[in-house]
Amino acid sequence: MSENLTGTVALISGASSGIGRATALRLAGAGAAVALAARRADRLEEVAADVRSAGGTALVIATDLTDADAAAGAVESTVAELGRLDTLVNAAGVMLNGPSDESPLDEWDRMVDINLRGLMYVTKAALPHLLDAAEDSPRSVADVVNISSVAGRVAAPTVALYNATKFAVTGATEAWRLEYTTRNLRFSVIEPGRTASELFDQKANSDADFTAAFGEVEALHTEDIADAIGYIVTSPRRVAVNEIVIRPTDQP
C-alpha cells in the first residue's frame, strides 16, 4: 500500500512546465509541501497557484540551477522556508539533437549544463538534508528521482550529446543508489519515451525527426510520468523502485 507524503517536503527542478510541473501537482496532491525550481518565475507562480488552490503549500524558487551556488541556494531556501527536505526530483532537461558535424558547440554545452551539471549540483547540495530526513522521518526514508530518457539506454544517430548526458544520469543514479542504499536514501531513475511536453519545442524539426525515426505514436502525457514518480516516493521504506522505463505503447 502506498503512503501519503503529509509532513514531507519535495524539491522539484524544471517545475515550470512538463514533467516537473506535473510532478509538483502530483506530490502536492499526496500531501507534500513542494519547492518549485526553474528559471521562469512567471510560470512557477502559475504552478504554485494551482498547488495552493488545491490546498497545498508551494515555494517558488526562480533560479538557474546550472550555477553551483544557485543550486545550493535553492536547496538551502527549501530547507529554510519549509523546514526539511525529504524528496528531490531532478526533472529539468533540454534536448537539442541534430547531425553532430552541424550542431553548434553551445548546444552541446547547454545539454551538459542542464541535463547533467545542474542535476549534480542540486543533488550534491541536497544530500546532507536528505540523509537527515531519512533518519528522522516517520517514514524512515528519503528519495531522489532522476529523469533520464530511453536515450539513456539506447544510442541513436544525431543524438550523441543527448545520449551522453542521459547515459550519465542513468549511470550516476545507479552508483548513488549503491552508495546510499544502507542509509535509507533511495535513488531511482525514470526513462520516458516520447512524452508530450516542451522538450520537442526546444529545437526546430524535433517532432519531424522523431516521426521519421519512429513513426506516428500516441505520446505519453506528463501526468503518466508524474504518476510513476508518485508511486516511487509513496512506496513504503521496504520498497525501492530502482528504475522505470516508460514508452508509449506503439513506440518501437
Coordinates of C-alpha atoms in Angstrom, one line a residue:
M1 CA 0.0 0.0 0.0
S2 CA 1.3 3.5 -0.8
E3 CA 1.8 6.1 1.9
N4 CA 0.9 9.8 1.8
L5 CA 3.5 12.5 2.0
T6 CA 2.0 14.7 4.7
G7 CA 4.7 16.4 6.7
T8 CA 7.3 15.9 4.0
V9 CA 9.0 18.4 1.6
A10 CA 9.8 17.9 -2.0
L11 CA 12.1 20.0 -4.3
I12 CA 11.4 19.7 -8.0
S13 CA 13.7 21.1 -10.6
G14 CA 12.2 22.0 -14.0
A15 CA 9.0 22.7 -12.2
S16 CA 7.7 25.4 -14.6
S17 CA 6.5 23.0 -17.2
G18 CA 6.3 19.4 -18.5
I19 CA 7.2 16.5 -16.2
G20 CA 8.4 18.9 -13.5
R21 CA 5.1 20.7 -13.3
A22 CA 3.0 17.5 -13.4
T23 CA 5.2 16.0 -10.6
A24 CA 4.8 19.1 -8.4
L25 CA 1.0 18.8 -8.6
R26 CA 1.1 15.0 -8.1
L27 CA 3.3 15.2 -5.0
A28 CA 1.4 18.2 -3.5
G29 CA -1.8 16.1 -4.0
A30 CA -0.2 13.4 -1.9
G31 CA 0.4 15.8 0.9
A32 CA 4.0 17.1 0.3
A33 CA 4.9 20.8 0.5
V34 CA 6.7 21.5 -2.7
A35 CA 9.6 23.8 -3.6
L36 CA 9.4 24.7 -7.3
A37 CA 12.7 25.5 -9.0
A38 CA 13.3 26.7 -12.6
R39 CA 14.3 29.9 -14.4
R40 CA 10.9 31.2 -15.4
A41 CA 9.4 32.9 -12.4
D42 CA 6.0 33.7 -14.1
R43 CA 5.5 30.0 -15.0
L44 CA 6.5 28.9 -11.5
E45 CA 3.9 31.3 -10.0
E46 CA 1.2 29.7 -12.1
V47 CA 2.2 26.2 -10.9
A48 CA 2.3 27.5 -7.3
A49 CA -1.2 29.0 -7.7
D50 CA -2.5 25.6 -8.8
V51 CA -0.9 23.9 -5.8
R52 CA -2.3 26.5 -3.4
S53 CA -5.8 26.5 -4.9
A54 CA -5.9 22.8 -4.1
G55 CA -5.0 23.4 -0.5
G56 CA -1.3 22.7 -0.8
T57 CA 1.9 24.5 0.1
A58 CA 4.3 25.8 -2.6
L59 CA 7.5 27.7 -2.5
V60 CA 8.7 29.4 -5.8
I61 CA 12.5 29.5 -6.4
A62 CA 13.3 31.2 -9.6
T63 CA 16.9 30.4 -10.3
D64 CA 19.5 28.9 -12.7
L65 CA 20.4 25.5 -11.4
T66 CA 23.4 25.3 -13.8
D67 CA 25.2 27.6 -11.4
A68 CA 26.5 25.6 -8.4
D69 CA 26.0 28.4 -5.9
A70 CA 22.4 29.0 -7.2
A71 CA 21.7 25.3 -6.9
A72 CA 23.0 25.1 -3.4
G73 CA 20.9 28.3 -2.6
A74 CA 17.8 26.6 -3.9
V75 CA 18.3 23.7 -1.5
E76 CA 19.0 26.0 1.4
S77 CA 16.0 28.1 0.7
T78 CA 13.8 25.0 0.6
V79 CA 15.0 23.9 4.0
A80 CA 14.9 27.4 5.5
E81 CA 11.4 28.1 4.3
L82 CA 9.8 24.6 4.5
G83 CA 11.8 23.1 7.3
R84 CA 13.3 20.0 5.8
L85 CA 13.9 18.1 2.5
D86 CA 12.6 14.5 2.0
T87 CA 12.3 14.2 -1.8
L88 CA 14.3 15.6 -4.7
V89 CA 13.1 15.2 -8.3
N90 CA 15.5 16.3 -10.9
A91 CA 13.2 16.9 -13.9
A92 CA 15.0 19.8 -15.7
G93 CA 16.2 18.9 -19.1
V94 CA 16.8 20.1 -22.7
M95 CA 17.1 18.1 -26.0
L96 CA 18.9 19.8 -28.9
N97 CA 19.6 17.0 -31.3
G98 CA 20.9 17.1 -34.8
P99 CA 23.8 16.0 -37.1
S100 CA 27.0 16.2 -34.9
D101 CA 29.1 17.9 -37.7
E102 CA 26.4 20.6 -37.9
S103 CA 25.4 21.1 -34.3
P104 CA 26.7 24.3 -32.6
L105 CA 29.0 23.5 -29.7
D106 CA 27.0 25.8 -27.5
E107 CA 24.0 23.5 -27.9
W108 CA 26.2 20.6 -26.6
D109 CA 27.3 22.7 -23.7
R110 CA 23.8 23.6 -22.9
M111 CA 22.7 20.0 -22.7
V112 CA 25.6 19.1 -20.5
D113 CA 24.9 22.1 -18.2
I114 CA 21.2 21.5 -17.8
N115 CA 20.9 17.7 -18.1
L116 CA 23.9 16.8 -16.1
R117 CA 25.7 19.6 -14.2
G118 CA 22.5 21.1 -12.8
L119 CA 21.4 17.7 -11.6
M120 CA 24.7 17.0 -10.0
Y121 CA 24.8 20.4 -8.3
V122 CA 21.4 20.1 -6.8
T123 CA 21.9 16.5 -5.7
K124 CA 25.2 17.3 -4.1
A125 CA 23.7 20.2 -2.1
A126 CA 20.7 18.1 -1.1
L127 CA 22.4 15.0 0.2
P128 CA 23.0 16.1 3.8
H129 CA 19.4 17.2 4.2
L130 CA 18.0 14.1 2.5
L131 CA 20.1 11.9 4.8
D132 CA 18.9 13.9 7.9
A133 CA 15.3 13.4 6.7
A134 CA 15.8 9.6 6.2
E135 CA 16.9 9.4 9.9
D136 CA 14.1 11.5 11.5
S137 CA 11.1 10.9 9.2
P138 CA 8.3 8.7 10.4
R139 CA 8.5 7.0 7.0
S140 CA 12.2 6.3 7.7
V141 CA 13.2 7.0 4.1
A142 CA 14.1 9.8 1.7
D143 CA 14.1 9.8 -2.1
V144 CA 15.9 11.2 -5.2
V145 CA 14.2 10.6 -8.5
N146 CA 16.2 11.5 -11.6
I147 CA 14.5 11.9 -15.0
S148 CA 16.7 10.3 -17.7
S149 CA 15.3 9.0 -21.0
V150 CA 15.1 6.0 -23.2
A151 CA 18.0 7.8 -24.8
G152 CA 19.9 6.9 -21.6
R153 CA 19.6 3.2 -22.6
V154 CA 19.8 3.2 -26.4
A155 CA 22.1 5.3 -28.6
A156 CA 20.9 6.7 -31.9
P157 CA 22.3 8.8 -34.8
T158 CA 22.1 12.6 -34.4
V159 CA 21.5 12.1 -30.6
A160 CA 25.1 11.8 -29.4
L161 CA 25.3 14.5 -26.8
Y162 CA 21.8 14.0 -25.5
N163 CA 22.6 10.3 -25.3
A164 CA 25.8 11.2 -23.4
T165 CA 24.0 13.2 -20.8
K166 CA 21.2 10.7 -20.3
F167 CA 23.5 7.7 -20.1
A168 CA 25.4 9.7 -17.5
V169 CA 22.3 10.4 -15.5
T170 CA 21.3 6.7 -15.6
G171 CA 24.8 5.6 -14.5
A172 CA 25.2 8.1 -11.8
T173 CA 21.8 7.3 -10.3
E174 CA 22.7 3.6 -10.0
A175 CA 26.1 4.4 -8.4
W176 CA 24.4 6.7 -5.9
R177 CA 21.8 4.0 -5.2
L178 CA 24.5 1.6 -4.3
E179 CA 26.3 4.2 -2.2
Y180 CA 23.3 5.2 -0.1
T181 CA 21.2 2.0 0.0
T182 CA 22.1 1.2 3.6
R183 CA 21.2 4.7 4.8
N184 CA 17.5 4.7 3.8
L185 CA 18.1 7.2 0.9
R186 CA 16.6 5.7 -2.2
F187 CA 17.8 6.7 -5.7
S188 CA 15.5 6.0 -8.7
V189 CA 15.7 6.7 -12.4
I190 CA 12.9 7.1 -14.8
E191 CA 13.5 6.7 -18.6
P192 CA 10.5 8.0 -20.5
G193 CA 9.9 7.6 -24.2
R194 CA 8.1 10.1 -26.3
T195 CA 6.2 12.4 -24.0
A196 CA 4.1 15.4 -25.0
S197 CA 6.0 18.3 -23.4
E198 CA 8.0 21.4 -24.3
L199 CA 11.1 19.2 -24.8
F200 CA 10.2 18.8 -28.5
D201 CA 9.7 22.5 -28.9
Q202 CA 13.3 23.4 -28.0
K203 CA 14.7 23.0 -31.5
A204 CA 13.1 23.2 -34.9
N205 CA 12.1 19.9 -36.6
S206 CA 12.4 17.8 -33.4
D207 CA 8.9 16.4 -33.9
A208 CA 9.6 15.7 -37.6
D209 CA 12.9 13.9 -36.7
F210 CA 11.2 11.8 -34.1
T211 CA 8.4 10.8 -36.5
A212 CA 10.9 10.0 -39.2
A213 CA 12.7 7.6 -36.8
F214 CA 9.8 6.0 -35.0
G215 CA 6.6 6.9 -37.0
E216 CA 3.5 8.4 -35.6
V217 CA 2.9 7.3 -32.0
E218 CA 0.4 8.4 -29.3
A219 CA 2.7 10.2 -26.9
L220 CA 2.7 9.8 -23.2
H221 CA 1.2 12.5 -21.0
T222 CA 3.4 14.3 -18.4
E223 CA 1.0 13.0 -15.8
D224 CA 1.9 9.4 -16.8
I225 CA 5.5 10.1 -15.7
A226 CA 4.3 12.0 -12.6
D227 CA 2.2 9.0 -11.6
A228 CA 5.3 6.8 -11.8
I229 CA 7.2 9.3 -9.6
G230 CA 4.4 9.3 -7.1
Y231 CA 4.4 5.5 -7.0
I232 CA 8.2 5.5 -6.2
V233 CA 8.2 8.1 -3.5
T234 CA 5.0 7.0 -1.7
S235 CA 6.1 3.4 -1.5
P236 CA 6.9 2.1 2.0
R237 CA 10.5 2.0 3.1
R238 CA 11.0 -1.7 2.2
V239 CA 10.2 -1.0 -1.4
A240 CA 12.9 0.6 -3.6
V241 CA 12.0 1.1 -7.2
N242 CA 15.4 1.4 -8.9
E243 CA 14.5 2.0 -12.5
I244 CA 11.3 2.5 -14.6
V245 CA 11.2 2.6 -18.4
I246 CA 8.0 4.1 -19.8
R247 CA 7.4 4.1 -23.5
P248 CA 4.2 4.8 -25.5
T249 CA 2.5 1.6 -26.3
D250 CA 3.2 2.0 -30.0
Q251 CA 6.8 3.3 -29.8
P252 CA 9.3 0.7 -31.0

